[in-house]
Amino acid sequence: MAALSDLVVDLISELGSEAVRFEPLDRRLFSKDAGVTRGEVVAITFPRSAEEVAAVVRIAGTHGIPVVVRGAGTGLSGGAVPSEPAVLIVTTRMTGVEVDTDNRTAWVEPGVINLDLSRLTEPFGLHFAPDPSSQAACTIGGNVANNSGGPHCLAEGTTVSHVLAVEFVDAEGNVFIAGGPGPDPVGLDVRGVMVGSEGTLGVVTRALVKLTPNPPAVRTMLMAFDDIADAAATVSGVIAAGVVPAALEMMDRPLIRAVENFLHAGLPIDAAAVLLAEVAGHPEGVEAEAELVVTMAKRHGATEVRIARDEAEREVLWKARKSAFGAIAQIAPDYYLHDTVVPRTRLVEAVTEIYAIAKRHDLPVLNTIHAGDGNLHPKFAFDGSIPGVRERVKQAAEEVVALSIRLGGVLSGEHGIGLEKRDLMHLVFSAVDLDAQARLRDAFDRDRRFNPGTVLPAGSRCFDFGRQPPEGVWV
Ligand SMILES: Cc1cc2nc3c(=O)[nH]c(=O)nc-3n(C[C@H](O)[C@H](O)[C@H](O)COP(=O)(O)OP(=O)(O)OC[C@H]3O[C@@H](n4cnc5c(N)ncnc54)[C@H](O)[C@@H]3O)c2cc1C
């Protein structure tokens, strides 16, 4: 207890009392993200600059307590949840943005909310392309750390394609810049390593991001199908025809009904699945691509095709897609959202088997799918106060992972590994792969001061007798 008090005193003397919280209620509130895992927080800090971040890292190091970074806490894999008692660095007070319209870039501090960045750059005809469904709340720091995606990442690529440079604080409290404004910086690509590192290598204190011009023309279409297989065949057909739409999203019947029930957007509630497709670019190209998408949908038996006539209609269609998570609250108070990927050609098998898994475990399941890239998001709805239900949800989730890997897919599409999938890493990585990743992590943070216990399972280093090799051992 004395050590804890000393820690808090040191943090307050560096940051001021308004930037440090340590009361039990605060510690409880910050002990989890949007996922299901809870951890133990000893103090919460709200630094305002890279220098203050560095000071927190050094103070925590002096007291032998690890640091966990947190943006908005919308992560779903427990990435911002301490696996052992830790000091939290919350970036929400770091909200500076410097826009360079000539180069279409911006230096952005990590606490800037994703949607705020696009709103800020809208008057210049620019936006930040990665658009997670959580974009009204999640931060750029979280997007960088998780290499986040979103519906429009099918054509534009995930966050890593939009980050030119990263400023970060290392485990010793030094500030570095990796990457730069040039298209092809020389040297090892530390920027590439930082993006997607889930807070395990350093604290991102600024990112130089690309800003994407707003397209001159956009067409958004909703297509309904009586069979998921027809929707999936349309997705494959469109891409095989050489068109990569800006977005290609699928929702299944349970989800359509849940969304329609509260949004009243006129969604086709009897359809087995709907596809939401968007094409964007120059007007002539957009018209041709929209026509191809509609033709393909009709060829595969679309029962209804609705094309948004104006921006207001487009917004309604997107609101329907992005309200998917909130809509589940009508069915049950809790939900567990999964994030795995299967090859696009195996979507139908995957969804059919997910329905069977849900039935076996007596759980309602609702699906949104980033169909263009085979990224599944089944959501199991449940009431966590019912004894035994959490175990059933966990079992169902593990079966979804096993299924995805069996079909040739991967563990996670965009939500990261965090604590949630750490112990499943061996399903896709060999001991040698994990050792290589652990060596990389050790090169940045040998003493595991950042987000210890996350992403890599215990024993990832081949010599893993503990964190340090025994005296005299050569590695
Ligand atoms: C309703 C809902 C919808 C979602 N939709 C999507 C989606 O479409 N696509 C998608 O990819 N994700 C989605 N997510 C997941 C989540 O929103 C993203 O992963 C997001 O990028 C997390 O941002 P955050 O600021 O909330 O980060 P947090 O949850 O606070 O942290 C996430 C991870 O980033 C690390 N981190 C945060 N800031 C920093 C920093 N400055 N430096 C180093 N590490 C840092 C944390 O330690 C943690 O490991 C969704 C989540 C919800 C709840």
XYZ file of C-alpha atoms and ligand atoms in Angstrom:
528
model
C 0.000 0.000 0.000
C 2.888 2.360 0.819
C 4.412 1.749 -2.645
C 1.035 2.525 -4.240
C 0.757 5.831 -2.362
C 4.284 6.771 -3.383
C 3.414 6.010 -6.995
C 0.321 8.209 -6.906
C 2.206 11.008 -5.161
C 4.927 10.903 -7.833
C 2.358 10.891 -10.644
C 0.494 13.841 -9.139
C 3.667 15.830 -8.590
C 4.491 15.386 -12.306
C 1.034 15.803 -13.911
C -1.007 17.683 -11.294
C -3.914 16.221 -9.337
C -6.494 16.885 -12.069
C -4.650 14.487 -14.391
C -4.426 11.506 -12.019
C -7.318 9.365 -10.730
C -6.971 6.557 -8.247
C -10.265 6.247 -6.329
C -11.844 2.747 -6.329
C -14.765 3.831 -8.538
C -12.410 5.298 -11.176
C -10.248 2.215 -11.061
C -13.326 0.034 -11.536
C -14.640 2.148 -14.433
C -11.334 1.944 -16.297
C -10.747 -1.737 -15.588
C -12.313 -2.963 -18.856
C -12.826 -1.970 -22.484
C -15.867 -2.762 -24.670
C -15.059 -6.492 -24.489
C -15.827 -8.854 -21.643
C -12.533 -9.048 -19.698
C -11.793 -6.999 -16.567
C -8.345 -6.217 -15.110
C -6.831 -4.307 -12.199
C -5.865 -0.660 -12.520
C -3.803 1.029 -9.791
C -3.919 4.587 -11.145
C -5.299 6.360 -14.217
C -3.329 9.198 -15.807
C -4.400 11.726 -18.443
C -1.175 13.170 -19.881
C -1.384 16.158 -22.248
C 1.883 15.773 -24.177
C 4.549 13.269 -25.226
C 6.737 14.637 -22.421
C 4.042 13.876 -19.839
C 3.557 10.392 -21.324
C 7.317 9.839 -21.014
C 7.215 11.015 -17.388
C 4.427 8.532 -16.539
C 6.360 5.693 -18.200
C 9.490 6.558 -16.203
C 7.641 6.921 -12.880
C 5.787 3.621 -13.372
C 9.124 1.982 -14.282
C 10.735 3.314 -11.100
C 7.933 1.743 -9.054
C 8.134 -1.521 -11.016
C 4.533 -1.224 -12.240
C 3.614 -1.826 -15.890
C 1.815 0.683 -18.112
C -1.261 0.023 -20.231
C -2.322 2.558 -22.874
C -5.966 3.352 -23.495
C -7.701 5.539 -26.042
C -11.510 5.500 -25.872
C -11.726 1.916 -24.584
C -13.903 0.745 -27.509
C -11.558 -2.169 -28.187
C -13.272 -5.554 -28.088
C -10.305 -7.841 -27.450
C -9.200 -6.619 -24.012
C -6.168 -4.784 -25.429
C -6.571 -1.869 -23.005
C -7.297 -4.187 -20.057
C -4.350 -4.820 -17.697
C -3.445 -8.475 -17.277
C -1.671 -7.521 -14.028
C -2.041 -4.387 -11.851
C -0.949 -1.435 -14.008
C -0.947 2.324 -14.450
C -3.227 3.441 -17.279
C -2.187 6.142 -19.718
C -5.422 7.510 -21.176
C -4.783 9.650 -24.254
C -8.084 11.504 -24.447
C -6.543 14.883 -23.551
C -4.066 14.678 -26.435
C -6.237 16.080 -29.199
C -4.009 18.344 -31.313
C -4.262 18.197 -35.140
C -2.045 19.964 -37.711
C -3.467 19.656 -41.232
C -1.208 20.055 -44.289
C -3.631 20.475 -47.194
C -0.836 20.760 -49.796
C 0.437 17.297 -48.949
C -2.969 15.946 -47.881
C -1.612 14.804 -44.544
C -2.111 15.625 -40.863
C -0.095 15.158 -37.689
C -2.679 13.878 -35.256
C -2.377 13.331 -31.512
C -3.609 9.926 -30.314
C -6.713 11.065 -28.420
C -8.382 12.593 -31.495
C -11.638 10.793 -32.254
C -11.682 9.172 -35.701
C -14.863 10.900 -36.912
C -13.718 14.285 -35.559
C -10.659 14.103 -37.828
C -12.818 13.590 -40.924
C -15.204 16.351 -39.799
C -12.275 18.716 -39.279
C -10.850 18.026 -42.743
C -14.231 18.008 -44.539
C -14.003 21.732 -45.499
C -10.811 20.857 -47.425
C -12.601 18.038 -49.274
C -10.571 15.430 -47.359
C -11.208 12.643 -44.862
C -9.412 9.888 -42.928
C -10.339 6.728 -44.827
C -10.400 4.014 -42.099
C -13.938 4.194 -40.701
C -14.583 1.639 -37.942
C -18.250 1.351 -37.012
C -17.132 2.811 -33.664
C -15.719 5.888 -35.405
C -17.867 8.327 -33.406
C -15.953 7.267 -30.268
C -12.675 5.472 -31.032
C -9.368 7.319 -31.183
C -6.638 7.561 -33.793
C -4.175 6.078 -31.249
C -6.438 3.036 -30.868
C -6.851 2.792 -34.661
C -3.061 2.821 -35.123
C -2.452 0.339 -32.296
C -5.080 -2.103 -33.601
C -4.519 -1.417 -37.323
C -8.264 -0.901 -37.406
C -10.462 -1.290 -40.444
C -14.003 -0.375 -41.355
C -16.554 -0.801 -44.125
C -14.579 1.475 -46.481
C -11.277 -0.339 -45.974
C -12.133 -2.870 -48.697
C -10.876 -0.515 -51.400
C -8.791 1.868 -49.275
C -6.913 -0.560 -47.005
C -6.762 -0.603 -43.201
C -5.041 1.987 -40.979
C -1.527 0.797 -41.861
C -2.079 2.037 -45.438
C -2.828 5.530 -44.108
C -0.024 6.092 -41.591
C 3.196 7.663 -42.861
C 4.960 8.198 -39.538
C 4.488 7.507 -35.852
C 5.908 9.400 -32.889
C 6.134 7.148 -29.840
C 7.498 6.937 -26.296
C 9.561 3.828 -25.582
C 9.885 1.794 -22.377
C 12.699 4.036 -21.078
C 10.674 7.200 -21.658
C 12.510 8.324 -24.838
C 10.558 9.922 -27.695
C 11.133 8.607 -31.267
C 9.745 9.274 -34.715
C 9.465 6.296 -37.083
C 8.756 6.915 -40.758
C 8.283 10.292 -42.401
C 6.384 12.269 -45.009
C 8.273 10.734 -47.960
C 6.638 7.822 -49.769
C 9.513 5.419 -49.134
C 11.618 6.259 -46.050
C 14.987 4.506 -45.849
C 16.008 2.110 -43.085
C 14.015 -0.552 -41.278
C 10.270 0.078 -41.301
C 9.700 0.719 -37.586
C 6.505 2.602 -38.480
C 5.102 -0.611 -39.986
C 5.991 -2.498 -36.820
C 4.332 0.072 -34.565
C 1.024 -0.035 -36.459
C -0.930 -2.978 -35.086
C 1.389 -3.514 -32.107
C -1.545 -3.132 -29.654
C 0.338 -0.938 -27.192
C 3.062 -3.542 -26.587
C 6.014 -1.665 -28.128
C 5.472 1.957 -27.114
C 2.925 4.705 -26.594
C 1.921 6.446 -29.820
C 1.931 10.182 -29.098
C 1.368 11.448 -32.663
C 0.757 9.943 -36.093
C 1.310 11.470 -39.502
C -1.723 10.233 -41.454
C -2.729 10.477 -45.102
C -5.945 12.328 -45.854
C -8.034 10.947 -48.709
C -9.904 13.237 -51.116
C -13.695 12.958 -50.806
C -14.894 11.194 -53.973
C -16.725 13.397 -56.486
C -19.472 10.799 -56.916
C -20.865 7.996 -54.758
C -23.580 5.377 -55.322
C -24.950 3.355 -52.420
C -27.153 0.318 -52.964
C -29.071 -2.103 -50.784
C -29.839 -5.504 -52.284
C -32.038 -8.155 -50.691
C -31.732 -11.933 -51.140
C -33.821 -14.951 -50.112
C -30.693 -17.013 -49.608
C -27.339 -16.030 -48.080
C -25.639 -18.123 -50.760
C -27.015 -15.749 -53.440
C -25.700 -12.720 -51.560
C -22.283 -14.367 -51.218
C -22.259 -15.320 -54.912
C -22.975 -11.674 -55.765
C -19.975 -10.568 -53.680
C -17.646 -13.020 -55.436
C -19.135 -12.164 -58.829
C -18.606 -8.419 -58.400
C -14.984 -8.823 -57.359
C -14.292 -11.425 -60.047
C -15.628 -8.915 -62.603
C -12.801 -6.577 -61.605
C -14.748 -4.100 -59.474
C -13.596 -3.496 -55.904
C -16.391 -1.430 -54.376
C -15.579 1.125 -51.699
C -17.653 -1.036 -49.341
C -19.463 -4.377 -49.570
C -21.262 -5.280 -46.353
C -23.657 -8.110 -45.511
C -26.279 -8.348 -42.754
C -28.356 -11.451 -42.013
C -32.071 -11.722 -41.236
C -31.877 -11.631 -37.414
C -29.798 -8.471 -37.608
C -31.972 -6.847 -40.310
C -35.018 -7.385 -38.089
C -33.315 -6.028 -34.963
C -32.140 -2.888 -36.780
C -35.454 -2.302 -38.547
C -37.354 -2.660 -35.304
C -35.851 0.502 -33.929
C -34.623 2.427 -36.997
C -37.721 2.014 -39.237
C -35.604 2.469 -42.366
C -37.814 0.200 -44.486
C -35.321 -2.680 -44.483
C -36.605 -5.928 -46.089
C -37.304 -7.939 -42.930
C -38.122 -11.154 -44.779
C -34.833 -11.285 -46.654
C -32.304 -13.938 -45.588
C -29.548 -11.375 -46.144
C -28.952 -7.907 -47.525
C -25.856 -6.512 -49.171
C -24.945 -2.875 -48.747
C -22.610 -1.849 -51.560
C -21.018 1.500 -52.254
C -19.001 2.538 -55.288
C -17.130 5.826 -55.350
C -14.968 7.841 -57.733
C -15.520 9.847 -60.905
C -19.157 10.037 -62.062
C -18.865 7.990 -65.267
C -16.913 5.206 -63.560
C -19.306 5.178 -60.641
C -22.363 4.775 -62.885
C -20.733 1.895 -64.760
C -19.665 0.142 -61.569
C -23.065 0.621 -59.909
C -24.723 -0.908 -62.966
C -22.405 -3.903 -62.815
C -23.152 -4.467 -59.103
C -26.913 -4.306 -59.704
C -26.718 -6.606 -62.747
C -24.694 -9.121 -60.748
C -27.180 -8.990 -57.852
C -30.137 -9.551 -60.186
C -28.324 -12.391 -61.915
C -27.995 -14.023 -58.486
C -31.670 -13.616 -57.661
C -31.840 -10.317 -55.747
C -35.450 -9.825 -54.719
C -35.099 -6.078 -54.218
C -32.556 -3.438 -55.224
C -32.706 -0.024 -53.649
C -30.368 2.759 -54.797
C -30.002 5.772 -52.507
C -31.288 8.798 -54.426
C -29.542 11.419 -52.331
C -27.230 11.921 -49.386
C -30.099 11.654 -46.895
C -31.052 8.188 -48.199
C -27.417 7.150 -48.242
C -27.091 8.189 -44.610
C -30.128 6.110 -43.644
C -28.620 3.014 -45.269
C -25.293 3.526 -43.511
C -27.044 4.262 -40.242
C -28.737 0.885 -40.568
C -25.353 -0.822 -40.942
C -23.622 1.149 -38.213
C -26.515 0.731 -35.745
C -26.088 -3.022 -35.788
C -24.412 -3.195 -32.393
C -26.899 -0.982 -30.566
C -29.840 -2.889 -32.028
C -28.838 -6.049 -30.184
C -29.841 -4.483 -26.856
C -33.471 -5.249 -27.788
C -32.698 -8.961 -27.709
C -30.475 -9.284 -24.636
C -28.528 -6.972 -22.326
C -25.099 -8.362 -23.309
C -23.462 -9.480 -26.509
C -20.199 -11.059 -27.477
C -18.917 -9.883 -30.834
C -16.484 -12.089 -32.644
C -13.954 -11.073 -35.291
C -12.464 -13.719 -37.560
C -11.804 -14.014 -41.281
C -12.508 -16.737 -43.819
C -11.747 -16.783 -47.539
C -14.570 -14.909 -49.312
C -15.469 -18.049 -51.241
C -16.263 -19.886 -47.974
C -18.642 -17.346 -46.454
C -21.732 -19.509 -46.902
C -20.169 -22.536 -45.206
C -18.979 -20.291 -42.384
C -22.345 -18.635 -41.757
C -24.241 -21.937 -41.989
C -21.925 -23.471 -39.392
C -22.170 -20.368 -37.154
C -25.958 -20.805 -37.074
C -25.397 -24.451 -36.053
C -22.932 -23.432 -33.306
C -25.410 -20.882 -31.948
C -28.201 -23.466 -31.957
C -26.032 -26.011 -30.151
C -25.298 -23.515 -27.381
C -28.833 -22.120 -27.313
C -27.717 -18.562 -28.096
C -29.301 -16.027 -30.467
C -26.761 -14.983 -33.110
C -26.843 -11.968 -35.446
C -24.342 -11.438 -38.242
C -22.724 -8.459 -39.894
C -20.001 -9.357 -42.353
C -17.427 -7.225 -44.142
C -18.286 -9.525 -47.035
C -15.781 -8.135 -49.527
C -12.898 -9.403 -47.432
C -14.552 -12.328 -45.631
C -14.405 -10.657 -42.210
C -17.058 -12.271 -39.982
C -18.644 -10.502 -37.004
C -21.136 -12.934 -35.414
C -22.704 -11.440 -32.306
C -23.985 -13.832 -29.652
C -26.657 -12.099 -27.553
C -26.995 -13.176 -23.919
C -27.914 -12.150 -20.404
C -24.738 -12.356 -18.350
C -26.694 -12.650 -15.082
C -27.919 -16.140 -16.054
C -25.642 -18.763 -14.451
C -23.505 -20.668 -16.952
C -24.320 -18.503 -19.952
C -20.871 -16.897 -20.147
C -19.257 -20.349 -20.380
C -21.582 -21.238 -23.265
C -20.726 -17.978 -25.049
C -17.004 -18.629 -24.604
C -17.360 -22.158 -25.936
C -19.348 -20.930 -28.955
C -16.715 -18.261 -29.625
C -13.896 -20.791 -29.549
C -15.814 -22.958 -32.007
C -16.126 -19.962 -34.358
C -12.346 -19.475 -34.234
C -11.702 -23.168 -34.892
C -14.190 -23.102 -37.780
C -12.572 -20.028 -39.351
C -9.128 -21.550 -39.195
C -10.410 -24.865 -40.567
C -11.842 -22.971 -43.554
C -8.455 -21.384 -44.252
C -9.028 -18.114 -42.410
C -7.275 -16.228 -39.619
C -7.800 -15.347 -35.935
C -8.726 -11.697 -36.276
C -9.708 -9.345 -39.061
C -9.423 -6.007 -37.308
C -10.129 -6.082 -33.571
C -6.697 -7.318 -32.540
C -5.530 -10.200 -30.374
C -5.395 -8.485 -26.973
C -6.117 -10.792 -24.059
C -9.071 -12.351 -25.843
C -7.178 -14.376 -28.431
C -3.722 -14.503 -26.889
C -4.015 -18.151 -25.909
C -5.278 -19.085 -29.385
C -2.185 -17.702 -31.160
C -0.672 -21.194 -31.330
C -3.507 -22.191 -33.661
C -2.019 -20.082 -36.448
C 1.618 -19.509 -35.430
C 4.333 -22.110 -34.883
C 6.706 -21.961 -31.894
C 9.305 -20.435 -34.220
C 6.856 -17.742 -35.430
C 5.929 -16.852 -31.851
C 9.584 -16.739 -30.839
C 10.298 -14.281 -33.678
C 7.460 -12.035 -32.504
C 8.606 -12.264 -28.889
C 12.160 -11.309 -29.914
C 10.801 -8.247 -31.675
C 8.858 -7.325 -28.576
C 11.927 -7.819 -26.396
C 13.911 -5.498 -28.672
C 11.489 -2.691 -27.764
C 10.513 -3.650 -24.233
C 12.607 -6.390 -22.685
C 11.096 -5.997 -19.225
C 7.511 -6.047 -20.521
C 6.607 -2.646 -19.143
C 3.919 -2.081 -21.799
C 0.695 -4.117 -21.824
C 2.379 -7.220 -20.348
C 0.580 -10.474 -20.876
C -1.267 -9.283 -23.970
C -1.027 -10.547 -27.591
C 1.750 -13.134 -27.039
C 1.047 -16.212 -24.875
C 3.398 -17.089 -22.030
C 6.311 -19.178 -23.237
C 6.567 -17.496 -26.644
C 10.340 -17.149 -26.407
C 11.983 -20.482 -27.147
C 14.244 -20.078 -24.106
C 11.369 -18.738 -22.000
C 12.547 -19.685 -18.493
C 11.280 -16.331 -17.323
C 11.777 -12.873 -18.668
C 15.568 -12.896 -18.429
C 17.813 -15.724 -19.638
C 19.809 -17.390 -16.852
C 23.211 -15.913 -15.985
C 25.838 -16.770 -18.572
C 23.385 -17.959 -21.254
C 24.132 -16.540 -24.693
C 21.129 -15.480 -26.806
C -19.629 -0.885 -31.548
C -18.224 -1.152 -31.990
C -17.932 -1.230 -33.340
C -16.627 -1.471 -33.769
N -16.372 -1.511 -35.105
C -15.097 -1.708 -35.533
C -14.820 -1.748 -36.944
O -15.685 -1.583 -37.804
N -13.537 -1.949 -37.302
C -12.529 -2.112 -36.377
O -11.374 -2.297 -36.776
N -12.776 -2.076 -35.053
C -14.028 -1.875 -34.606
N -14.288 -1.842 -33.265
C -13.178 -2.043 -32.301
C -12.517 -0.735 -31.790
O -13.425 0.343 -31.870
C -11.232 -0.399 -32.559
O -10.257 -1.399 -32.295
C -10.639 0.971 -32.202
O -9.583 1.296 -33.067
C -10.149 1.059 -30.754
O -9.884 2.437 -30.476
P -9.894 2.964 -28.975
O -9.476 4.382 -28.986
O -11.198 2.711 -28.330
O -8.759 2.063 -28.339
P -8.703 1.217 -26.937
O -9.854 0.288 -26.910
O -8.649 2.234 -25.851
O -7.356 0.497 -27.114
C -7.203 -0.493 -28.115
C -5.754 -0.978 -28.141
O -4.921 0.087 -28.579
C -3.908 0.368 -27.619
N -3.709 1.814 -27.682
C -4.657 2.789 -27.624
N -4.088 3.994 -27.775
C -2.759 3.778 -27.939
C -1.637 4.630 -28.134
N -1.758 5.945 -28.182
N -0.418 4.067 -28.244
C -0.262 2.728 -28.190
N -1.284 1.880 -28.006
C -2.509 2.397 -27.880
C -4.467 -0.157 -26.317
O -3.441 -0.469 -25.392
C -5.217 -1.375 -26.784
O -4.311 -2.439 -26.970
C -15.587 -1.633 -32.815
C -15.887 -1.555 -31.448
C -17.189 -1.326 -31.036
C -17.475 -1.247 -29.569
